[in-house]
Short mmCIF file of C-alpha atoms in Angstrom, two decimals:
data_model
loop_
_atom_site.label_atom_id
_atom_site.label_comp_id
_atom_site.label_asym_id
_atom_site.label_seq_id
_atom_site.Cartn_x
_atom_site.Cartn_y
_atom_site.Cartn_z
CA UNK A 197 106.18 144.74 106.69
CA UNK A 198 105.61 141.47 104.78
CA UNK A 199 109.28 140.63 104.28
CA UNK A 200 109.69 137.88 101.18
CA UNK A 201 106.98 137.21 100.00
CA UNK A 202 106.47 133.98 97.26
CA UNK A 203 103.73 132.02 95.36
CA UNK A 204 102.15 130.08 94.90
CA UNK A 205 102.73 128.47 98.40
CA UNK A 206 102.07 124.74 96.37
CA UNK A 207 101.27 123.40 93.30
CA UNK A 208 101.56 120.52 91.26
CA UNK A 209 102.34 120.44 87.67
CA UNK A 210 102.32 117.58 85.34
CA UNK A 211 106.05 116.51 83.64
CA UNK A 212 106.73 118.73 80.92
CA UNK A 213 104.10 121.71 82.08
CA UNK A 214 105.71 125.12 82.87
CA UNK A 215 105.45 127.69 85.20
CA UNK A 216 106.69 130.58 87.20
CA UNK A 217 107.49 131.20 90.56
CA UNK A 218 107.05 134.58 92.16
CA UNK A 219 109.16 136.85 94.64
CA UNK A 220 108.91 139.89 95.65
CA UNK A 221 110.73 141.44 98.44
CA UNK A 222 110.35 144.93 100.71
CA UNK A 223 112.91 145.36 102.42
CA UNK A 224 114.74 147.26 99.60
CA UNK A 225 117.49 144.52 99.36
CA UNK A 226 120.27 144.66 96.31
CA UNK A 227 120.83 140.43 96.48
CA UNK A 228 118.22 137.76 96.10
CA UNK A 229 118.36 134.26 95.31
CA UNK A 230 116.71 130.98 94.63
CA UNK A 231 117.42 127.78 97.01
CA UNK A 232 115.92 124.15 96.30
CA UNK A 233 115.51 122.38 99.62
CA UNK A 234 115.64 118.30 99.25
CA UNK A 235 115.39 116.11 102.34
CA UNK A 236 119.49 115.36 103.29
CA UNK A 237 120.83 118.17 101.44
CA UNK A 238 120.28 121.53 102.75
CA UNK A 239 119.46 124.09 100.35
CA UNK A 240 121.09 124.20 97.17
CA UNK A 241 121.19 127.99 95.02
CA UNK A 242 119.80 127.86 92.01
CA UNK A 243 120.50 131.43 90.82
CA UNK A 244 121.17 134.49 92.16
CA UNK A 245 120.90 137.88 91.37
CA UNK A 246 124.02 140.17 92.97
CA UNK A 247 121.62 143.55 92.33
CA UNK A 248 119.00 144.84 89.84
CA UNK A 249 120.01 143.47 86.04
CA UNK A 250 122.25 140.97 87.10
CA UNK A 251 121.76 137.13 87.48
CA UNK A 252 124.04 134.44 88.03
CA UNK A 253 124.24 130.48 88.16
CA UNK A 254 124.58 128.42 91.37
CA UNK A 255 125.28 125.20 92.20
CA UNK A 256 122.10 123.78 90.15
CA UNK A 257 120.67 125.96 87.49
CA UNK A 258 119.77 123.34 84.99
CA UNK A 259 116.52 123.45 84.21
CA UNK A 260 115.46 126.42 85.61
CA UNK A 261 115.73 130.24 84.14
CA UNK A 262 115.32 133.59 86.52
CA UNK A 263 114.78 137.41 85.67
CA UNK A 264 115.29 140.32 87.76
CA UNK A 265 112.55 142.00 87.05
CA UNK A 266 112.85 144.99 89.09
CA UNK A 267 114.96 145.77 92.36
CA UNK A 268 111.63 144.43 94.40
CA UNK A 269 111.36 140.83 92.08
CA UNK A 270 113.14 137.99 91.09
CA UNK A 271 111.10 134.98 89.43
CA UNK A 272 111.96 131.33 88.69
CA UNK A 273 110.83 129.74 85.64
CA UNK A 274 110.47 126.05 85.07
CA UNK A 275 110.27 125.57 81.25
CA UNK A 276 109.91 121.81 81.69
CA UNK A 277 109.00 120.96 84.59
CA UNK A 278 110.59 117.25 85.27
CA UNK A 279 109.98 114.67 88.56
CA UNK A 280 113.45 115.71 89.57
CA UNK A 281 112.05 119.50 90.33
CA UNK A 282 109.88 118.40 93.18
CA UNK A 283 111.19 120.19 95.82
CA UNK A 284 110.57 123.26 97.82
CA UNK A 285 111.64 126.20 96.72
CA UNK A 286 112.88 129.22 98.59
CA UNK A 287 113.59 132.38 97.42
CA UNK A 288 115.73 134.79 99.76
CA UNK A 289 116.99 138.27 99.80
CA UNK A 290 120.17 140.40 101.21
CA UNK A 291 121.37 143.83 101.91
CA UNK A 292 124.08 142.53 100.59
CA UNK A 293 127.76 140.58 100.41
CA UNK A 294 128.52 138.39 103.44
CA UNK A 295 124.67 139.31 105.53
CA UNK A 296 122.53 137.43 106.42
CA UNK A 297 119.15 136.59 104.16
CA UNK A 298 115.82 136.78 104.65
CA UNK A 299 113.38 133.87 103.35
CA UNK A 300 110.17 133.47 101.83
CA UNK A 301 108.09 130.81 103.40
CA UNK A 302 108.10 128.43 100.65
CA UNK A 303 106.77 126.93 97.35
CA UNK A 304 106.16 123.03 97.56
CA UNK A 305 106.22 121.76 93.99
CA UNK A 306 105.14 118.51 93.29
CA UNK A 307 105.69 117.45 89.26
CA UNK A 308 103.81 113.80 88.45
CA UNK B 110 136.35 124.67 98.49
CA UNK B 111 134.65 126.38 101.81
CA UNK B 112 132.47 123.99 103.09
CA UNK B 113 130.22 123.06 106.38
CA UNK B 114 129.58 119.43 107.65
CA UNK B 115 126.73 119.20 110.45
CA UNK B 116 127.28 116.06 112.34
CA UNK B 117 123.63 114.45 113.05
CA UNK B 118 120.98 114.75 111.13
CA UNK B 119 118.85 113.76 113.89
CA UNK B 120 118.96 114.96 118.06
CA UNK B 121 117.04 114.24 120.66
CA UNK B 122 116.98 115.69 123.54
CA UNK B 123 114.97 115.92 126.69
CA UNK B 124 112.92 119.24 127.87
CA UNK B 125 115.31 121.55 129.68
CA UNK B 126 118.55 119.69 128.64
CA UNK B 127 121.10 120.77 127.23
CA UNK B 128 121.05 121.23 123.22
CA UNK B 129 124.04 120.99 121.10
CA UNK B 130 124.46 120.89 117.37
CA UNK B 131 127.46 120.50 115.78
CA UNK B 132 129.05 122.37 112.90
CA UNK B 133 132.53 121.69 111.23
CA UNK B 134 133.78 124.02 108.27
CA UNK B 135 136.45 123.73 105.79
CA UNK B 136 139.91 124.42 106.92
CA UNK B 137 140.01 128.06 105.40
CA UNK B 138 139.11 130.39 108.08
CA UNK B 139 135.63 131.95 106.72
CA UNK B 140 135.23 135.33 108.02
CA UNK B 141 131.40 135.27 108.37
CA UNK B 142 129.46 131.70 110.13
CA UNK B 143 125.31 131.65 110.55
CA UNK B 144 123.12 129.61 111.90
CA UNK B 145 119.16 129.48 110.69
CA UNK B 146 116.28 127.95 112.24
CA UNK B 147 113.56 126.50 110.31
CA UNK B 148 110.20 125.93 111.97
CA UNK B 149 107.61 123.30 110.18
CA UNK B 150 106.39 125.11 106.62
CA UNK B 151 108.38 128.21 107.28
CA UNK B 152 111.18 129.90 105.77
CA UNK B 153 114.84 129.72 107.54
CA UNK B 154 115.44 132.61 110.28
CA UNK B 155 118.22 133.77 111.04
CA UNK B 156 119.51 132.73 114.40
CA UNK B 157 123.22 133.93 115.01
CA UNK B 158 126.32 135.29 112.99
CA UNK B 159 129.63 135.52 113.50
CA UNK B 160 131.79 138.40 112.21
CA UNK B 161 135.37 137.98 113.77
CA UNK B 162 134.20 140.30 116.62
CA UNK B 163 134.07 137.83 118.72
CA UNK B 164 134.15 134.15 119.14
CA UNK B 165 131.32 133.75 121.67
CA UNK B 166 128.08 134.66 119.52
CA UNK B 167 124.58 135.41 121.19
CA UNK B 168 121.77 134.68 119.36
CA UNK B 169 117.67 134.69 119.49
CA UNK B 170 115.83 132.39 122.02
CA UNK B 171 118.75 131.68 124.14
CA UNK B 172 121.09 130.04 121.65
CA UNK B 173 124.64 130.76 121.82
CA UNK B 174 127.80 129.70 118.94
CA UNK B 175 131.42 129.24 119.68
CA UNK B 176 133.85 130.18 116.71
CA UNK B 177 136.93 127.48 117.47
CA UNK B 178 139.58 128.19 114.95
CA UNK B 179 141.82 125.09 116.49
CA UNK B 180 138.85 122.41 116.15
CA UNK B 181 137.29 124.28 112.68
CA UNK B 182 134.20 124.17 114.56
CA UNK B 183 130.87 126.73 114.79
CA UNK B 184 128.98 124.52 117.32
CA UNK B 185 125.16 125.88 118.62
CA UNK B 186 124.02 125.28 121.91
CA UNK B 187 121.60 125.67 123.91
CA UNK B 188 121.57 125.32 128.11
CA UNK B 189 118.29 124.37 128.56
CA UNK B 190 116.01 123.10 125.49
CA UNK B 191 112.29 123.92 125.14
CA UNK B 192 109.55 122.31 123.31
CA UNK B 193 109.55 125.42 121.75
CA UNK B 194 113.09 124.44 119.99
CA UNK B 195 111.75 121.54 117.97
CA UNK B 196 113.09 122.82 114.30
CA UNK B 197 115.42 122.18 111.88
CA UNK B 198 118.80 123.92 112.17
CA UNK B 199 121.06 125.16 109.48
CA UNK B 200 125.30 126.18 109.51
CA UNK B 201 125.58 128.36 106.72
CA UNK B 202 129.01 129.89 105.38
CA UNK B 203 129.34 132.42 102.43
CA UNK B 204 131.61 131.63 99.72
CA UNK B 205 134.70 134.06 98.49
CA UNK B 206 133.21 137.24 97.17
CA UNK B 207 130.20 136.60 99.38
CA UNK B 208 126.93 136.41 96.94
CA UNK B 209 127.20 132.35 97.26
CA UNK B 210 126.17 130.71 100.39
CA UNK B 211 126.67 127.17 101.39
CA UNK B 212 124.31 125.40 104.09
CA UNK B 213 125.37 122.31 105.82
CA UNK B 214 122.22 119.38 104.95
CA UNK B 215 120.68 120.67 108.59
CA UNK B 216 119.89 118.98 111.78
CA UNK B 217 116.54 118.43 113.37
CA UNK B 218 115.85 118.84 117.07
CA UNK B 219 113.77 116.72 118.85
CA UNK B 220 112.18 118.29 122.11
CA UNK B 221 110.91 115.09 124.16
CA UNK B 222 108.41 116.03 127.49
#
């Protein structure tokens, strides 16, 4: 049972340079979500995505787009990719409202 | 606005003292409280929840949470920390309707020998 699973686990991109982040989950889950982790702030949602063809902005989506691509994935798209997107990035799923979620261990972006 | 404050973003404690991290929410009374443990280069896990079942909360690896509706307060403690316990340790609180959750900016433990 891998749980959430994400990649790449790092990479760096170059300011302006896109890419996507993957997630797929197992655990048959209706909710998952995107979190940014900065040093200091906790993790702050990016999107989320309620249940399968629906997606919806946190507290900072600039930037960034998502898609739902199936019950099972979620991915997070950098279109262009500034210095103030390095981060880590976690992507989590939930049964759903009010449980608890389950993370992915982590994408460490670095954009130079 | 629902909200958590963790007071300390650093403790220290010694091997088989006694571990407490502090956790303060927003005046509205939430009716669901977590705590998550992050281990170096990992994911969070989750450690403990509160439901309104009861205001004593057991968790994994010996933690325990106190809901204190007087005092706003989710503290997590520990009686007797491990080395094991070095982590980083998140309050977390979901938001009206539930989809949205809000962490507090975490606390890291310190396990000194």
């Amino acid at each position: 049972n891998a749980g959430v699973t994400q990649t790449p686990k790092f990479q760096v991109l170059k300011t302006g340079q896109s890419m996507t982040l993957q997630c797929a989950q197992d655990m048959n889950h209706n909710s998952m979500y995107w979190y940014r982790q900065d040093p200091g702030m906790g993790l702050r949602l990016i999107y989320y995505s309620a249940s399968e063809g629906t997606t919806d902005k946190g507290e900072v989506p600039n930037g960034y787009n998502v898609s739902r691509l199936n019950k099972r994935e979620f991915s997070l798209r950098l279109e262009s990719a500034a210095p103030s997107q390095t981060s880590v990035y976690f992507c989590a799923s939930s049964p759903g409202v009010n449980t608890e979620a389950f993370f992915g261990q982590g994408t460490r972006l670095t954009v130079v | 606005a629902q909200s958590v404050t963790q007071l300390g973003s650093h403790v220290s404690v010694s091997e088989g003292a006694l571990v407490l991290l502090r956790c303060n929410y927003s005046s509205s009374v939430p009716p669901y409280l977590f705590w998550y443990v992050q281990y170096p280069n990992q994911g969070l896990q989750l450690l403990l929840k509160y439901t309104s079942a009861a205001t004593l909360v057991k968790g994994i690896n010996g933690f325990e949470a106190e809901f204190k509706k007087s005092e706003t307060s989710f503290h997590l403690t520990k009686p007797s920390a491990h080395m094991s316990d070095a982590a980083e340790y998140f309050c977390a609180v979901p938001l009206t309707g539930g989809f949205k959750t809000i962490f507090g900016a975490g606390t890291r433990l310190f396990v000194k020998a």
